[in-house]
Short mmCIF file of C-alpha atoms and ligand atoms in Angstrom, two decimals:
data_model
loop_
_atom_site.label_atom_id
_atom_site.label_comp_id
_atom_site.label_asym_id
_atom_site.label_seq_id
_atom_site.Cartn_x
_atom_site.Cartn_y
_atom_site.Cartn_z
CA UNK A 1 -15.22 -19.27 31.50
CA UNK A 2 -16.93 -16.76 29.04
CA UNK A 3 -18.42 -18.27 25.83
CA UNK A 4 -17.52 -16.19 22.77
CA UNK A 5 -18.00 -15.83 19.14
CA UNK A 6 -15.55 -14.37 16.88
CA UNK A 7 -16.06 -13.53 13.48
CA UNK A 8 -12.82 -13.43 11.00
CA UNK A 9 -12.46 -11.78 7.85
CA UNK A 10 -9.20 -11.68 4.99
CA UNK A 11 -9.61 -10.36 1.64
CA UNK A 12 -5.57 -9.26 0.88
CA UNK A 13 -3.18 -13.01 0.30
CA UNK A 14 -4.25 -16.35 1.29
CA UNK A 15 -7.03 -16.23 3.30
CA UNK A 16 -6.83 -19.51 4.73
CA UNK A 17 -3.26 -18.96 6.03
CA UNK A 18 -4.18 -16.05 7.28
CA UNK A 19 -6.81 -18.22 9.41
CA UNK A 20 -5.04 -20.41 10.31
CA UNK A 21 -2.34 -18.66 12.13
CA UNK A 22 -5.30 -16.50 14.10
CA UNK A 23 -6.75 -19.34 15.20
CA UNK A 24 -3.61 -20.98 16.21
CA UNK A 25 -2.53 -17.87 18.07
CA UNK A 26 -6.02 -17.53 19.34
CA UNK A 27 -5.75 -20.85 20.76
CA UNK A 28 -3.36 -20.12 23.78
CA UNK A 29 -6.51 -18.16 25.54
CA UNK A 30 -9.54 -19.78 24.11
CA UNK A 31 -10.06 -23.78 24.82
CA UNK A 32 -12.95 -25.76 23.36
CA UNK A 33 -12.50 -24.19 19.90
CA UNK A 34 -15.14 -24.50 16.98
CA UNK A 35 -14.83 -23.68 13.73
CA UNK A 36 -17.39 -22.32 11.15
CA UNK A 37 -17.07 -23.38 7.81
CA UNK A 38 -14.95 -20.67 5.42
CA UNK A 39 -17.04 -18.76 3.23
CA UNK A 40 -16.28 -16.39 0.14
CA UNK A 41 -18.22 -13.45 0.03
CA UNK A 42 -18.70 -10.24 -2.37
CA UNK A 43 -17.17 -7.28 -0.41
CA UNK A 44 -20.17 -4.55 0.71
CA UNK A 45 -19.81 -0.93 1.90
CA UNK A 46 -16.42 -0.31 0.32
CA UNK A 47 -17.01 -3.20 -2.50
CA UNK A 48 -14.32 -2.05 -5.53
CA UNK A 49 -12.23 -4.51 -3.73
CA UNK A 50 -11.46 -8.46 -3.53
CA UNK A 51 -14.02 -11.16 -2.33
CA UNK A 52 -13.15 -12.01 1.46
CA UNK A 53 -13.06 -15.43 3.30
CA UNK A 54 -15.05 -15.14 5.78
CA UNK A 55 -15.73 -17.64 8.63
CA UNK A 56 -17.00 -17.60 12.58
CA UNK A 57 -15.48 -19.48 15.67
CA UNK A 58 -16.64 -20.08 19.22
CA UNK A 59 -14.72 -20.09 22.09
CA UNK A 60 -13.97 -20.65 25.85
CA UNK A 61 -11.79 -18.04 27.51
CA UNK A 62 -10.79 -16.10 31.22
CA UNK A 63 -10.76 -12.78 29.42
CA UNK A 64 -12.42 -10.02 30.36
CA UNK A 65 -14.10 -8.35 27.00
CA UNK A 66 -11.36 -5.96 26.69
CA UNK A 67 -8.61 -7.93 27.18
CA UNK A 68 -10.17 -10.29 24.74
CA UNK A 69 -10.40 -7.35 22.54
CA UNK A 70 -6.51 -6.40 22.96
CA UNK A 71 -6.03 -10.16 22.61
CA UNK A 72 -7.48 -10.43 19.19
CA UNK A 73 -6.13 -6.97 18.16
CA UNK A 74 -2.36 -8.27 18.95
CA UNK A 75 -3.46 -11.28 16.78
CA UNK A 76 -4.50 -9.05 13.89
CA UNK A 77 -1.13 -7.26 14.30
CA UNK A 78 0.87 -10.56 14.74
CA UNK A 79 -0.66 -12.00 11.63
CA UNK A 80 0.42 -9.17 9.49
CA UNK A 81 -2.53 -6.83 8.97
CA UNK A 82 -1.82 -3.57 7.33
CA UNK A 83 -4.39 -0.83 8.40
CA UNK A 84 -5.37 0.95 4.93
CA UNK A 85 -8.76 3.30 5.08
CA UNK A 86 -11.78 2.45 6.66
CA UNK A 87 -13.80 -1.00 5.56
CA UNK A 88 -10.55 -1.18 3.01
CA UNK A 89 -8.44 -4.34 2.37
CA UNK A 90 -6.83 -6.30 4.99
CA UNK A 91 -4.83 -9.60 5.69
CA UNK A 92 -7.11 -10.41 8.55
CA UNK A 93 -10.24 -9.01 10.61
CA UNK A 94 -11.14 -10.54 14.07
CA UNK A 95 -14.71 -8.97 15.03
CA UNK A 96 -16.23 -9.98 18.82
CA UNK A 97 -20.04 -10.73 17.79
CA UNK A 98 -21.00 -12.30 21.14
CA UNK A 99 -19.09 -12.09 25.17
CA UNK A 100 -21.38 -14.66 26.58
CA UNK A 101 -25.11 -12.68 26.64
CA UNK A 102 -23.30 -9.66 28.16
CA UNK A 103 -23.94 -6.07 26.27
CA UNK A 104 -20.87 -3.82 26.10
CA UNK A 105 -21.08 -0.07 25.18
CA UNK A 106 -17.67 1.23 25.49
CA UNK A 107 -15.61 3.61 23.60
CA UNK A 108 -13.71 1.14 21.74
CA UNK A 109 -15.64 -2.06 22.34
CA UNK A 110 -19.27 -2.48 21.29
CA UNK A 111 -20.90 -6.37 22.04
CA UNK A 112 -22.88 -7.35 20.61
CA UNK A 113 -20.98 -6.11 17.24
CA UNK A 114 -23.32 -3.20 16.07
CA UNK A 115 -23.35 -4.31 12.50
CA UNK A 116 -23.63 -8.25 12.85
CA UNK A 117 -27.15 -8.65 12.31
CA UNK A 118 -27.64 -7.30 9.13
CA UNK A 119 -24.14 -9.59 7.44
CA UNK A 120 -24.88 -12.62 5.96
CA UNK A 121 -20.93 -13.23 5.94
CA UNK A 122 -21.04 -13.35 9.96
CA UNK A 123 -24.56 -14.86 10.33
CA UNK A 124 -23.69 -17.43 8.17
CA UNK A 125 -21.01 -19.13 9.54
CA UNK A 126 -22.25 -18.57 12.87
CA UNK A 127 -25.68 -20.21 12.42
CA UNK A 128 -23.25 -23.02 11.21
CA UNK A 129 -21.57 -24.00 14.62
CA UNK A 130 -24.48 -21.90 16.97
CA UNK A 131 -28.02 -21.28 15.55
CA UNK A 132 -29.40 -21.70 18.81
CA UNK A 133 -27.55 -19.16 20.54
CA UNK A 134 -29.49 -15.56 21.90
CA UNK A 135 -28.57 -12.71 20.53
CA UNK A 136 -28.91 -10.74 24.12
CA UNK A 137 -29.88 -7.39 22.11
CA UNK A 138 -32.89 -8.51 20.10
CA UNK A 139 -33.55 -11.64 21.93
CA UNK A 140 -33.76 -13.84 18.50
CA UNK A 141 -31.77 -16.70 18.08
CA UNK A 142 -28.76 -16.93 15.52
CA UNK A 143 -31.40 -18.73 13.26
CA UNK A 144 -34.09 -16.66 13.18
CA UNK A 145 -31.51 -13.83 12.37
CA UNK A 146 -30.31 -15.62 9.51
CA UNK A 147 -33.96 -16.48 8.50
CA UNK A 148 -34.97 -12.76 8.34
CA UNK A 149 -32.08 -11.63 6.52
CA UNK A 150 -33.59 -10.55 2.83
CA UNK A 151 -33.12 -13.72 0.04
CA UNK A 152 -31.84 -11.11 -2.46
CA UNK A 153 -29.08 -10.04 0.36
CA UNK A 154 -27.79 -13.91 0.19
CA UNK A 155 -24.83 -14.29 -1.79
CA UNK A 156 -22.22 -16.71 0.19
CA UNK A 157 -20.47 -19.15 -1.19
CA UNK A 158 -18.59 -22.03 0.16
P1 ATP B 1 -16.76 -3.22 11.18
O1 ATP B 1 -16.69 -2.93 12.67
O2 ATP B 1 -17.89 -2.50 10.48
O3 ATP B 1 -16.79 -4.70 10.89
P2 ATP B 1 -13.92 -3.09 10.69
O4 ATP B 1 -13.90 -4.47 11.26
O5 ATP B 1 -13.26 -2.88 9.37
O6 ATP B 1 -15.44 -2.60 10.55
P3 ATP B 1 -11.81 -2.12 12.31
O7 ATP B 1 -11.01 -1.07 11.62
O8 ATP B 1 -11.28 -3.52 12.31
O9 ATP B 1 -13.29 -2.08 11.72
O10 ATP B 1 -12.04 -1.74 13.84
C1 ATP B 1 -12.36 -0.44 14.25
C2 ATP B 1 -12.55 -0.41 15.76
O11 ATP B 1 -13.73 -1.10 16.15
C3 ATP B 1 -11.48 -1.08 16.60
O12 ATP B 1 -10.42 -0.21 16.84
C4 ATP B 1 -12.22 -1.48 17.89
O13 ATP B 1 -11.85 -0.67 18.99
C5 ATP B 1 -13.67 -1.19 17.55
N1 ATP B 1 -14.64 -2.20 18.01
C6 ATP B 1 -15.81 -1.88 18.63
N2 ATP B 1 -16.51 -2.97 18.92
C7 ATP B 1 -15.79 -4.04 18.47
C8 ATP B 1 -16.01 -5.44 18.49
N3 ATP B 1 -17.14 -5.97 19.01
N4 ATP B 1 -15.06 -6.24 17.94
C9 ATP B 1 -13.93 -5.70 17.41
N5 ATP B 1 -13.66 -4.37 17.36
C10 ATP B 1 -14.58 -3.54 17.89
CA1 CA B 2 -15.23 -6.29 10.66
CA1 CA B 3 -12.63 -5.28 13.02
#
């Protein structure tokens, strides 16, 4: 069984419905589920658009990273997302942070996510249910991640 951290997004309807029907969906291929706290956050990049929810989970599955990735992708679909423009609005977002300490660099599939480390809305949450996990790129722990991230960049709510 691969260990592996998810991190989910919404900022278009109810949020936490949207949640909950990944996670129940996700739960058919992932077994010893934990869930992160849900967070609102300030959209970045794109930010003339809605606060998100924004919460982690960990995992125990059989699939291979990129049938985990079509997994979660079918999810997405299934739970009604609507693809708009890049970083734009959506009804749910289902990022792969961590595939146990493997590193992926694949077309479509990048693990550890390429952008995690500098989100407070993924580190977060995930420092919630794993700050002793090793991120297998820089070698730091979830904490100390979360611990360098700039106070001014620390907005979350719960
Ligand atoms: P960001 O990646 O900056 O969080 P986003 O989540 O809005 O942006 P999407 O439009 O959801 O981006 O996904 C774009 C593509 O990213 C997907 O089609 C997928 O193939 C690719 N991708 C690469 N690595 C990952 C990963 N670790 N988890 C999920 N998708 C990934
Ligand atoms: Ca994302
Ligand atoms: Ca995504």
């Amino acid at each position: 069984m691969a260990e592996i951290f998810l991190a989910l997004g919404s900022n278009v309807g109810d949020g936490d419905k949207y949640f909950d029907q990944a996670i129940n969906l996700l739960s058919e291929k992932l077994s010893n589920i934990l869930q992160a706290p849900r967070y609102k956050s300030k959209a970045v990049g794109f930010t003339d658009q809605a606060d998100f929810t924004n919460s982690a989970i960990y995992g125990e599955t059989k699939l291979g990273p990129q049938e985990l990735l079509k997994f979660t992708q079918s999810i997405e679909e299934k739970v009604g997302r609507i693809r708009r423009f890049r970083w734009g609005p959506r009804e749910i977002d289902i990022d792969i942070i961590f595939y146990d300490n493997l590193i992926i660099n694949e077309e479509d599939l990048t693990i550890p996510h390429p952008r995690f480390a500098e989100r407070e809305f993924v580190l977060k949450p995930m420092f919630d249910i794993a700050p002793d996990f090793i991120d297998p790129t820089s070698k730091m722990t979830v904490k100390n991640l979360y611990d360098n991230l700039p106070e001014e960049d620390k907005s979350l709510k719960l």
